[in-house]
PDB file of C-alpha atoms and ligand atoms in Angstrom:
ATOM      1  CA  MET T 226    -127.482  27.882 -73.126  1.00  0.00           C
ATOM      2  CA  PRO T 227    -125.327  27.808 -76.636  1.00  0.00           C
ATOM      3  CA  MET T 228    -123.915  24.700 -77.918  1.00  0.00           C
ATOM      4  CA  ARG T 229    -120.413  24.781 -76.871  1.00  0.00           C
ATOM      5  CA  LYS T 230    -117.583  22.556 -77.490  1.00  0.00           C
ATOM      6  CA  ILE T 231    -114.437  22.272 -76.470  1.00  0.00           C
ATOM      7  CA  VAL T 232    -111.651  20.830 -79.130  1.00  0.00           C
ATOM      8  CA  ALA T 233    -107.662  20.270 -79.202  1.00  0.00           C
ATOM      9  CA  ASP T 234    -105.187  18.575 -81.683  1.00  0.00           C
ATOM     10  CA  SER T 235    -104.534  14.951 -80.518  1.00  0.00           C
ATOM     11  CA  SER T 236    -100.955  16.247 -78.698  1.00  0.00           C
ATOM     12  CA  ALA T 237    -103.194  17.133 -75.347  1.00  0.00           C
ATOM     13  CA  ASP T 238    -103.362  12.959 -75.657  1.00  0.00           C
ATOM     14  CA  THR T 239    -107.487  13.318 -75.076  1.00  0.00           C
ATOM     15  CA  LEU T 240    -109.982  11.426 -76.510  1.00  0.00           C
ATOM     16  CA  LEU T 241    -112.819  12.152 -74.738  1.00  0.00           C
ATOM     17  CA  LEU T 242    -113.827  14.919 -72.135  1.00  0.00           C
ATOM     18  CA  ALA T 243    -116.918  14.045 -70.094  1.00  0.00           C
ATOM     19  CA  GLY T 244    -119.996  15.412 -69.881  1.00  0.00           C
ATOM     20  CA  VAL T 245    -119.076  18.083 -72.485  1.00  0.00           C
ATOM     21  CA  ASP T 246    -118.541  17.512 -76.360  1.00  0.00           C
ATOM     22  CA  PHE T 247    -115.430  17.267 -77.509  1.00  0.00           C
ATOM     23  CA  ALA T 248    -113.263  16.604 -80.257  1.00  0.00           C
ATOM     24  CA  SER T 249    -109.807  15.096 -81.149  1.00  0.00           C
ATOM     25  CA  VAL T 250    -108.181  16.587 -84.184  1.00  0.00           C
ATOM     26  CA  PRO T 251    -105.271  14.107 -84.943  1.00  0.00           C
ATOM     27  CA  LEU T 252    -101.382  14.761 -85.808  1.00  0.00           C
ATOM     28  CA  THR T 253     -99.963  12.187 -88.113  1.00  0.00           C
ATOM     29  CA  ILE T 254     -96.700  10.403 -87.622  1.00  0.00           C
ATOM     30  CA  MET T 255     -95.026   8.942 -91.070  1.00  0.00           C
ATOM     31  CA  THR T 256     -92.755   6.439 -91.975  1.00  0.00           C
ATOM     32  CA  ASN T 257     -91.355   5.135 -95.139  1.00  0.00           C
ATOM     33  CA  GLU T 258     -93.371   2.344 -94.255  1.00  0.00           C
ATOM     34  CA  ARG T 259     -96.485   3.976 -93.248  1.00  0.00           C
ATOM     35  CA  GLU T 260     -99.057   6.232 -91.706  1.00  0.00           C
ATOM     36  CA  TYR T 261     -99.775   6.368 -88.427  1.00  0.00           C
ATOM     37  CA  VAL T 262    -103.182   8.631 -87.802  1.00  0.00           C
ATOM     38  CA  ASP T 263    -102.925   9.402 -83.664  1.00  0.00           C
ATOM     39  CA  ASN T 264    -106.940   9.349 -83.662  1.00  0.00           C
ATOM     40  CA  ALA T 265    -108.999   6.447 -81.161  1.00  0.00           C
ATOM     41  CA  THR T 266    -108.500   3.927 -83.130  1.00  0.00           C
ATOM     42  CA  LEU T 267    -103.879   3.826 -82.712  1.00  0.00           C
ATOM     43  CA  ASP T 268    -102.249   1.182 -81.036  1.00  0.00           C
ATOM     44  CA  VAL T 269     -99.835   3.175 -79.878  1.00  0.00           C
ATOM     45  CA  ALA T 270     -97.632   0.796 -78.005  1.00  0.00           C
ATOM     46  CA  GLU T 271     -97.338  -1.217 -81.400  1.00  0.00           C
ATOM     47  CA  MET T 272     -96.482   1.769 -82.827  1.00  0.00           C
ATOM     48  CA  CYS T 273     -93.578   2.288 -80.247  1.00  0.00           C
ATOM     49  CA  GLU T 274     -92.481  -0.941 -81.059  1.00  0.00           C
ATOM     50  CA  GLN T 275     -92.050  -0.479 -84.704  1.00  0.00           C
ATOM     51  CA  LEU T 276     -90.820   2.803 -84.522  1.00  0.00           C
ATOM     52  CA  LEU T 277     -88.096   0.975 -81.981  1.00  0.00           C
ATOM     53  CA  ARG T 278     -87.564  -1.606 -84.895  1.00  0.00           C
ATOM     54  CA  TYR T 279     -87.023   0.875 -87.845  1.00  0.00           C
ATOM     55  CA  ASN T 280     -84.135   3.129 -88.746  1.00  0.00           C
ATOM     56  CA  GLY T 281     -85.601   5.029 -91.633  1.00  0.00           C
ATOM     57  CA  ARG T 282     -86.824   8.750 -91.952  1.00  0.00           C
ATOM     58  CA  SER T 283     -89.522   9.327 -89.917  1.00  0.00           C
ATOM     59  CA  SER T 284     -91.715  12.719 -89.470  1.00  0.00           C
ATOM     60  CA  THR T 285     -95.143  14.344 -88.276  1.00  0.00           C
ATOM     61  CA  ALA T 286     -97.896  16.318 -89.745  1.00  0.00           C
ATOM     62  CA  CYS T 287    -100.141  18.997 -88.104  1.00  0.00           C
ATOM     63  CA  PRO T 288    -103.814  18.310 -88.690  1.00  0.00           C
ATOM     64  CA  GLY T 289    -105.222  21.316 -91.618  1.00  0.00           C
ATOM     65  CA  VAL T 290    -107.479  23.984 -91.924  1.00  0.00           C
ATOM     66  CA  GLY T 291    -110.482  21.703 -92.997  1.00  0.00           C
ATOM     67  CA  ASP T 292    -109.704  19.192 -90.115  1.00  0.00           C
ATOM     68  CA  TRP T 293    -110.087  22.318 -87.730  1.00  0.00           C
ATOM     69  CA  LEU T 294    -113.102  23.431 -89.037  1.00  0.00           C
ATOM     70  CA  ALA T 295    -114.537  19.714 -89.509  1.00  0.00           C
ATOM     71  CA  ALA T 296    -113.778  19.172 -85.368  1.00  0.00           C
ATOM     72  CA  PHE T 297    -115.901  22.354 -85.026  1.00  0.00           C
ATOM     73  CA  GLY T 298    -119.112  21.084 -86.084  1.00  0.00           C
ATOM     74  CA  ASP T 299    -121.844  23.059 -85.642  1.00  0.00           C
ATOM     75  CA  ALA T 300    -121.083  24.252 -82.263  1.00  0.00           C
ATOM     76  CA  GLU T 301    -122.155  27.953 -81.568  1.00  0.00           C
ATOM     77  CA  GLU T 302    -118.927  28.458 -79.024  1.00  0.00           C
ATOM     78  CA  VAL T 303    -116.171  26.741 -79.157  1.00  0.00           C
ATOM     79  CA  PHE T 304    -113.008  26.644 -77.334  1.00  0.00           C
ATOM     80  CA  CYS T 305    -109.984  25.642 -79.260  1.00  0.00           C
ATOM     81  CA  VAL T 306    -106.366  24.225 -77.599  1.00  0.00           C
ATOM     82  CA  THR T 307    -103.940  23.277 -79.897  1.00  0.00           C
ATOM     83  CA  ILE T 308    -100.170  22.319 -79.017  1.00  0.00           C
ATOM     84  CA  THR T 309     -97.334  25.575 -78.893  1.00  0.00           C
ATOM     85  CA  SER T 310     -97.666  27.515 -81.996  1.00  0.00           C
ATOM     86  CA  ASN T 311     -93.218  27.277 -81.960  1.00  0.00           C
ATOM     87  CA  LEU T 312     -92.927  23.967 -82.865  1.00  0.00           C
ATOM     88  CA  SER T 313     -96.146  23.025 -85.015  1.00  0.00           C
ATOM     89  CA  GLY T 314     -98.230  24.664 -87.795  1.00  0.00           C
ATOM     90  CA  SER T 315    -101.310  23.312 -85.801  1.00  0.00           C
ATOM     91  CA  HIS T 316    -102.144  26.242 -83.842  1.00  0.00           C
ATOM     92  CA  ASN T 317    -101.741  28.781 -87.479  1.00  0.00           C
ATOM     93  CA  ALA T 318    -104.155  25.795 -89.065  1.00  0.00           C
ATOM     94  CA  ALA T 319    -106.469  25.937 -86.072  1.00  0.00           C
ATOM     95  CA  VAL T 320    -106.059  30.178 -86.108  1.00  0.00           C
ATOM     96  CA  ILE T 321    -107.253  30.062 -89.899  1.00  0.00           C
ATOM     97  CA  ALA T 322    -109.879  27.369 -89.322  1.00  0.00           C
ATOM     98  CA  ALA T 323    -111.712  30.013 -86.663  1.00  0.00           C
ATOM     99  CA  GLN T 324    -111.625  33.232 -88.778  1.00  0.00           C
ATOM    100  CA  GLU T 325    -113.205  30.877 -91.668  1.00  0.00           C
ATOM    101  CA  TYR T 326    -115.972  29.419 -89.260  1.00  0.00           C
ATOM    102  CA  GLU T 327    -116.622  32.653 -87.806  1.00  0.00           C
ATOM    103  CA  GLU T 328    -117.279  34.537 -91.605  1.00  0.00           C
ATOM    104  CA  SER T 329    -119.253  31.437 -92.722  1.00  0.00           C
ATOM    105  CA  HIS T 330    -121.653  31.275 -90.193  1.00  0.00           C
ATOM    106  CA  PRO T 331    -121.987  34.830 -88.445  1.00  0.00           C
ATOM    107  CA  GLY T 332    -122.367  34.552 -84.764  1.00  0.00           C
ATOM    108  CA  ARG T 333    -120.625  32.054 -83.922  1.00  0.00           C
ATOM    109  CA  ARG T 334    -117.707  31.781 -81.974  1.00  0.00           C
ATOM    110  CA  VAL T 335    -114.257  30.563 -82.367  1.00  0.00           C
ATOM    111  CA  PHE T 336    -111.538  30.911 -79.335  1.00  0.00           C
ATOM    112  CA  VAL T 337    -107.789  29.206 -79.843  1.00  0.00           C
ATOM    113  CA  VAL T 338    -105.131  29.027 -77.130  1.00  0.00           C
ATOM    114  CA  ASP T 339    -101.607  28.640 -78.186  1.00  0.00           C
ATOM    115  CA  SER T 340    -100.914  26.169 -75.445  1.00  0.00           C
ATOM    116  CA  LEU T 341     -97.202  27.221 -75.818  1.00  0.00           C
ATOM    117  CA  SER T 342     -96.985  23.829 -75.024  1.00  0.00           C
ATOM    118  CA  THR T 343     -98.487  20.095 -75.174  1.00  0.00           C
ATOM    119  CA  GLY T 344     -99.168  16.805 -73.385  1.00  0.00           C
ATOM    120  CA  PRO T 345    -100.052  17.499 -69.856  1.00  0.00           C
ATOM    121  CA  GLU T 346    -100.282  21.000 -69.672  1.00  0.00           C
ATOM    122  CA  MET T 347    -102.953  20.821 -72.425  1.00  0.00           C
ATOM    123  CA  ARG T 348    -104.870  18.886 -70.751  1.00  0.00           C
ATOM    124  CA  LEU T 349    -105.166  20.414 -67.599  1.00  0.00           C
ATOM    125  CA  LEU T 350    -106.432  23.777 -69.680  1.00  0.00           C
ATOM    126  CA  LEU T 351    -108.994  21.170 -71.142  1.00  0.00           C
ATOM    127  CA  GLU T 352    -110.112  20.122 -67.877  1.00  0.00           C
ATOM    128  CA  ARG T 353    -110.413  23.832 -67.160  1.00  0.00           C
ATOM    129  CA  LEU T 354    -112.414  24.542 -70.112  1.00  0.00           C
ATOM    130  CA  GLN T 355    -114.547  21.437 -69.460  1.00  0.00           C
ATOM    131  CA  LYS T 356    -115.131  22.628 -65.486  1.00  0.00           C
ATOM    132  CA  ASN T 357    -116.555  25.880 -66.888  1.00  0.00           C
ATOM    133  CA  VAL T 358    -118.486  25.683 -70.239  1.00  0.00           C
ATOM    134  CA  MET T 359    -120.912  23.422 -68.024  1.00  0.00           C
ATOM    135  CA  THR T 360    -121.502  26.574 -66.489  1.00  0.00           C
ATOM    136  CA  ASP T 361    -123.282  30.000 -67.436  1.00  0.00           C
ATOM    137  CA  MET T 362    -120.349  31.461 -67.666  1.00  0.00           C
ATOM    138  CA  ALA T 363    -120.015  33.691 -70.922  1.00  0.00           C
ATOM    139  CA  PHE T 364    -117.884  33.001 -73.455  1.00  0.00           C
ATOM    140  CA  GLU T 365    -115.525  35.917 -73.189  1.00  0.00           C
ATOM    141  CA  ALA T 366    -115.718  34.709 -69.563  1.00  0.00           C
ATOM    142  CA  ILE T 367    -114.522  31.297 -70.520  1.00  0.00           C
ATOM    143  CA  CYS T 368    -111.455  32.862 -72.689  1.00  0.00           C
ATOM    144  CA  ALA T 369    -110.019  34.997 -70.374  1.00  0.00           C
ATOM    145  CA  ASP T 370    -110.184  32.279 -67.226  1.00  0.00           C
ATOM    146  CA  VAL T 371    -108.385  29.977 -69.233  1.00  0.00           C
ATOM    147  CA  THR T 372    -106.068  32.457 -70.517  1.00  0.00           C
ATOM    148  CA  ALA T 373    -105.107  33.699 -67.302  1.00  0.00           C
ATOM    149  CA  TYR T 374    -104.841  29.785 -66.358  1.00  0.00           C
ATOM    150  CA  SER T 375    -102.264  28.565 -68.663  1.00  0.00           C
ATOM    151  CA  ALA T 376    -100.321  31.404 -67.072  1.00  0.00           C
ATOM    152  CA  LYS T 377    -100.327  29.700 -63.655  1.00  0.00           C
ATOM    153  CA  THR T 378     -99.788  26.069 -65.257  1.00  0.00           C
ATOM    154  CA  GLY T 379     -96.161  24.650 -66.244  1.00  0.00           C
ATOM    155  CA  LEU T 380     -94.823  22.030 -68.203  1.00  0.00           C
ATOM    156  CA  LEU T 381     -91.742  19.590 -67.550  1.00  0.00           C
ATOM    157  CA  PHE T 382     -90.405  16.773 -69.253  1.00  0.00           C
ATOM    158  CA  VAL T 383     -88.060  13.901 -68.718  1.00  0.00           C
ATOM    159  CA  LEU T 384     -86.351  12.737 -71.209  1.00  0.00           C
ATOM    160  CA  GLU T 385     -84.111   8.891 -72.190  1.00  0.00           C
ATOM    161  CA  SER T 386     -83.707   9.590 -76.239  1.00  0.00           C
ATOM    162  CA  MET T 387     -84.303  12.932 -78.045  1.00  0.00           C
ATOM    163  CA  LYS T 388     -83.327  11.547 -81.429  1.00  0.00           C
ATOM    164  CA  ASN T 389     -86.273  12.282 -83.033  1.00  0.00           C
ATOM    165  CA  LEU T 390     -86.928  15.971 -81.959  1.00  0.00           C
ATOM    166  CA  ALA T 391     -83.427  16.540 -83.185  1.00  0.00           C
ATOM    167  CA  ASN T 392     -84.059  14.692 -86.455  1.00  0.00           C
ATOM    168  CA  ASN T 393     -87.073  16.946 -87.150  1.00  0.00           C
ATOM    169  CA  GLY T 394     -85.498  20.136 -85.974  1.00  0.00           C
ATOM    170  CA  ARG T 395     -87.379  20.895 -82.740  1.00  0.00           C
ATOM    171  CA  VAL T 396     -84.117  21.091 -80.700  1.00  0.00           C
ATOM    172  CA  SER T 397     -80.409  21.932 -81.789  1.00  0.00           C
ATOM    173  CA  ARG T 398     -78.229  18.887 -81.768  1.00  0.00           C
ATOM    174  CA  LEU T 399     -76.364  19.741 -79.202  1.00  0.00           C
ATOM    175  CA  ALA T 400     -79.172  19.544 -76.925  1.00  0.00           C
ATOM    176  CA  ALA T 401     -80.123  16.337 -77.858  1.00  0.00           C
ATOM    177  CA  THR T 402     -76.753  14.563 -77.461  1.00  0.00           C
ATOM    178  CA  ALA T 403     -77.330  14.858 -73.195  1.00  0.00           C
ATOM    179  CA  ALA T 404     -80.262  12.263 -73.625  1.00  0.00           C
ATOM    180  CA  GLY T 405     -78.715  10.028 -76.183  1.00  0.00           C
ATOM    181  CA  LEU T 406     -75.656   8.982 -73.666  1.00  0.00           C
ATOM    182  CA  LEU T 407     -76.776   5.808 -71.874  1.00  0.00           C
ATOM    183  CA  GLY T 408     -78.463   6.344 -68.633  1.00  0.00           C
ATOM    184  CA  ILE T 409     -78.703  10.023 -68.225  1.00  0.00           C
ATOM    185  CA  ARG T 410     -82.096  12.113 -68.483  1.00  0.00           C
ATOM    186  CA  ALA T 411     -82.607  15.693 -70.071  1.00  0.00           C
ATOM    187  CA  VAL T 412     -84.679  17.311 -67.623  1.00  0.00           C
ATOM    188  CA  GLY T 413     -86.131  20.105 -69.377  1.00  0.00           C
ATOM    189  CA  LYS T 414     -89.321  22.764 -69.284  1.00  0.00           C
ATOM    190  CA  ALA T 415     -91.830  24.030 -72.202  1.00  0.00           C
ATOM    191  CA  SER T 416     -90.488  27.704 -72.026  1.00  0.00           C
ATOM    192  CA  ASP T 417     -92.445  30.584 -71.969  1.00  0.00           C
ATOM    193  CA  ARG T 418     -91.823  30.910 -75.500  1.00  0.00           C
ATOM    194  CA  GLY T 419     -93.300  27.334 -75.924  1.00  0.00           C
ATOM    195  CA  THR T 420     -89.932  25.467 -77.300  1.00  0.00           C
ATOM    196  CA  LEU T 421     -87.843  23.177 -75.145  1.00  0.00           C
ATOM    197  CA  GLU T 422     -85.434  24.465 -72.494  1.00  0.00           C
ATOM    198  CA  MET T 423     -83.263  21.901 -71.076  1.00  0.00           C
ATOM    199  CA  LEU T 424     -82.712  22.359 -67.207  1.00  0.00           C
ATOM    200  CA  GLU T 425     -80.613  19.673 -65.933  1.00  0.00           C
ATOM    201  CA  LYS T 426     -78.668  16.594 -66.719  1.00  0.00           C
ATOM    202  CA  CYS T 427     -79.545  13.474 -64.643  1.00  0.00           C
ATOM    203  CA  ARG T 428     -77.435  10.207 -64.046  1.00  0.00           C
ATOM    204  CA  GLY T 429     -80.490   7.249 -63.839  1.00  0.00           C
ATOM    205  CA  GLU T 430     -84.245   7.853 -63.279  1.00  0.00           C
ATOM    206  CA  GLN T 431     -84.876   8.333 -59.304  1.00  0.00           C
ATOM    207  CA  LYS T 432     -82.547  11.692 -59.725  1.00  0.00           C
ATOM    208  CA  ALA T 433     -84.463  12.715 -62.303  1.00  0.00           C
ATOM    209  CA  LEU T 434     -87.598  12.739 -60.685  1.00  0.00           C
ATOM    210  CA  ALA T 435     -86.159  14.340 -57.536  1.00  0.00           C
ATOM    211  CA  ALA T 436     -84.877  16.491 -59.735  1.00  0.00           C
ATOM    212  CA  VAL T 437     -88.673  17.131 -61.117  1.00  0.00           C
ATOM    213  CA  VAL T 438     -90.206  17.459 -57.685  1.00  0.00           C
ATOM    214  CA  GLN T 439     -87.430  19.778 -56.707  1.00  0.00           C
ATOM    215  CA  GLN T 440     -88.147  21.989 -60.482  1.00  0.00           C
ATOM    216  CA  MET T 441     -91.924  21.739 -59.224  1.00  0.00           C
ATOM    217  CA  ARG T 442     -91.544  23.652 -56.371  1.00  0.00           C
ATOM    218  CA  GLU T 443     -88.704  25.872 -57.868  1.00  0.00           C
ATOM    219  CA  GLN T 444     -91.889  27.009 -60.135  1.00  0.00           C
ATOM    220  CA  GLY T 445     -94.212  27.129 -57.516  1.00  0.00           C
ATOM    221  CA  TYR T 446     -95.532  24.190 -57.125  1.00  0.00           C
ATOM    222  CA  ILE T 447     -97.898  23.831 -53.620  1.00  0.00           C
ATOM    223  CA  GLY T 448     -99.963  20.942 -53.841  1.00  0.00           C
ATOM    224  CA  GLY T 449    -102.103  21.729 -57.320  1.00  0.00           C
ATOM    225  CA  ALA T 450    -103.668  19.187 -59.985  1.00  0.00           C
ATOM    226  CA  VAL T 451    -101.035  17.076 -61.871  1.00  0.00           C
ATOM    227  CA  ARG T 452    -101.168  15.361 -64.796  1.00  0.00           C
ATOM    228  CA  ILE T 453     -98.447  12.380 -65.529  1.00  0.00           C
ATOM    229  CA  SER T 454     -98.607  10.914 -69.054  1.00  0.00           C
ATOM    230  CA  HIS T 455     -95.854   8.264 -69.690  1.00  0.00           C
ATOM    231  CA  VAL T 456     -94.216   6.673 -73.153  1.00  0.00           C
ATOM    232  CA  GLY T 457     -94.313   2.628 -71.807  1.00  0.00           C
ATOM    233  CA  ASN T 458     -93.211   3.603 -68.314  1.00  0.00           C
ATOM    234  CA  GLU T 459     -95.702   3.298 -65.936  1.00  0.00           C
ATOM    235  CA  GLU T 460     -93.374   2.682 -63.047  1.00  0.00           C
ATOM    236  CA  ALA T 461     -91.426   5.525 -63.009  1.00  0.00           C
ATOM    237  CA  ALA T 462     -94.439   7.618 -63.395  1.00  0.00           C
ATOM    238  CA  GLN T 463     -96.213   6.199 -60.457  1.00  0.00           C
ATOM    239  CA  SER T 464     -92.692   6.761 -59.128  1.00  0.00           C
ATOM    240  CA  LEU T 465     -93.212  10.492 -59.347  1.00  0.00           C
ATOM    241  CA  ARG T 466     -96.987  10.567 -58.137  1.00  0.00           C
ATOM    242  CA  GLU T 467     -95.953   9.110 -54.807  1.00  0.00           C
ATOM    243  CA  MET T 468     -93.183  11.085 -54.453  1.00  0.00           C
ATOM    244  CA  LEU T 469     -95.017  14.210 -54.503  1.00  0.00           C
ATOM    245  CA  ALA T 470     -97.918  12.209 -52.315  1.00  0.00           C
ATOM    246  CA  VAL T 471     -95.098  12.449 -49.375  1.00  0.00           C
ATOM    247  CA  VAL T 472     -95.010  15.847 -49.556  1.00  0.00           C
ATOM    248  CA  PHE T 473     -98.801  17.109 -50.493  1.00  0.00           C
ATOM    249  CA  PRO T 474    -100.704  14.402 -50.026  1.00  0.00           C
ATOM    250  CA  LYS T 475    -104.112  15.801 -50.795  1.00  0.00           C
ATOM    251  CA  ALA T 476    -103.280  16.786 -54.680  1.00  0.00           C
ATOM    252  CA  ASP T 477    -105.151  15.496 -57.668  1.00  0.00           C
ATOM    253  CA  ILE T 478    -102.175  13.512 -59.646  1.00  0.00           C
ATOM    254  CA  ARG T 479    -103.251  11.610 -62.528  1.00  0.00           C
ATOM    255  CA  VAL T 480    -100.917   9.443 -64.410  1.00  0.00           C
ATOM    256  CA  TYR T 481    -102.029   8.121 -68.165  1.00  0.00           C
ATOM    257  CA  ALA T 482    -100.366   6.553 -71.181  1.00  0.00           C
ATOM    258  CA  ALA T 483     -99.195   9.412 -73.880  1.00  0.00           C
ATOM    259  CA  ARG T 484    -100.725   9.233 -77.112  1.00  0.00           C
ATOM    260  CA  GLY T 485     -99.089   8.975 -80.367  1.00  0.00           C
ATOM    261  CA  LEU T 486     -97.746  12.371 -81.204  1.00  0.00           C
ATOM    262  CA  CYS T 487     -96.114  12.571 -77.522  1.00  0.00           C
ATOM    263  CA  SER T 488     -94.871   8.944 -77.556  1.00  0.00           C
ATOM    264  CA  PHE T 489     -92.788   9.658 -81.165  1.00  0.00           C
ATOM    265  CA  TYR T 490     -91.106  12.970 -79.995  1.00  0.00           C
ATOM    266  CA  ALA T 491     -90.811  11.584 -75.957  1.00  0.00           C
ATOM    267  CA  GLU T 492     -89.962   8.324 -76.871  1.00  0.00           C
ATOM    268  CA  LYS T 493     -89.532   5.309 -74.940  1.00  0.00           C
ATOM    269  CA  GLY T 494     -89.890   5.652 -71.372  1.00  0.00           C
ATOM    270  CA  GLY T 495     -90.159   9.507 -71.683  1.00  0.00           C
ATOM    271  CA  LEU T 496     -92.417  11.456 -69.319  1.00  0.00           C
ATOM    272  CA  LEU T 497     -94.246  14.733 -69.754  1.00  0.00           C
ATOM    273  CA  ILE T 498     -95.380  16.430 -66.590  1.00  0.00           C
ATOM    274  CA  GLY T 499     -98.230  18.929 -66.258  1.00  0.00           C
ATOM    275  CA  PHE T 500     -98.377  20.788 -63.261  1.00  0.00           C
ATOM    276  CA  GLU T 501    -100.202  24.055 -61.631  1.00  0.00           C
ATOM    277  CA  LYS T 502     -98.118  26.823 -60.021  1.00  0.00           C
ATOM    278  CA  GLY T 503     -99.685  28.099 -57.075  1.00  0.00           C
TER     279      GLY T 503
HETATM  280  O1  LIG A 893     -96.473  20.248 -86.273  1.00  0.00           O
HETATM  281  C1  LIG A 893     -96.158  18.726 -86.403  1.00  0.00           C
HETATM  282  O2  LIG A 893     -95.717  17.976 -86.955  1.00  0.00           O
HETATM  283  C2  LIG A 893     -95.779  18.051 -84.952  1.00  0.00           C
HETATM  284  C3  LIG A 893     -94.558  18.967 -84.125  1.00  0.00           C
HETATM  285  C4  LIG A 893     -94.510  18.600 -82.582  1.00  0.00           C
HETATM  286  C5  LIG A 893     -93.052  18.680 -81.787  1.00  0.00           C
HETATM  287  C6  LIG A 893     -93.186  18.754 -80.332  1.00  0.00           C
HETATM  288  C7  LIG A 893     -93.828  17.709 -79.763  1.00  0.00           C
HETATM  289  C8  LIG A 893     -93.381  17.340 -78.920  1.00  0.00           C
HETATM  290  C9  LIG A 893     -93.775  16.180 -77.963  1.00  0.00           C
HETATM  291  C10 LIG A 893     -91.672  16.492 -75.575  1.00  0.00           C
HETATM  292  C11 LIG A 893     -91.074  16.636 -74.974  1.00  0.00           C
HETATM  293  C12 LIG A 893     -91.875  18.118 -74.161  1.00  0.00           C
HETATM  294  C13 LIG A 893     -91.576  19.559 -75.206  1.00  0.00           C
HETATM  295  C14 LIG A 893     -92.533  20.306 -74.906  1.00  0.00           C
HETATM  296  C15 LIG A 893     -92.374  21.789 -75.576  1.00  0.00           C
HETATM  297  C16 LIG A 893     -93.029  23.140 -75.331  1.00  0.00           C
HETATM  298  C17 LIG A 893     -93.240  16.299 -76.683  1.00  0.00           C
END
């Protein structure tokens, strides 16, 4: 069996994948006061608190080609998952790193998946790769499988604020205004192009969660895996898990806290939901 490695940028909120060689490549969150590297040592709760008290400019930066190359290590086969190429340069850097890696080490292979998404949908893709790299499936078969799988996964989000997304040009000011109103939650999805698409404006969290369940069903959810990440909002995430479990008691649903990059953009109270369509 060739030496295989799975690599993802830190927007996947994943620091470890049990039983496989895995590396997370950090993005960085920056204010005028300090820099937060989105790695295992980042205290996400502390970052969120400091950001809430901070009123100046803030931004993010994606990994560079060298960061990806370092993460590939000396694996013979690398499976690499990135945040959507339509909102970040992370994917582009990974593709260049992959070319350089293959050129400087003839025989080695790197497959880069553009998740066209982030957070929990990336987690689903990583779990799929985790399962497959342990088997005797060929490199090409693993690539084809994760590509097909990614067409059957989706991402929904519930946001209380879209200020950081708007300030950094990731959504229009107009789209962001709804989420800025007191008590209004913006419910949306990752579009097929890997951009934010607004679906509904909901008054109150319970209505937003009901809208998520409804949207999931409309998009083909029938009880498959669901991954829910939250920004300091475990309660809402658990409440959504329970709502889904009523209808789909056997569903594999997991809840966890978002890491740095997703916490910065999804902001306090935010939820991201990755799910299987059919
Ligand atoms: O390169 C960089 O600096 C990173 C830029 C990332 C910008 C977008 C992050 C979005 C995080 C927000 C809600 C879900 C959006 C789904 C989009 C496909 C989470």
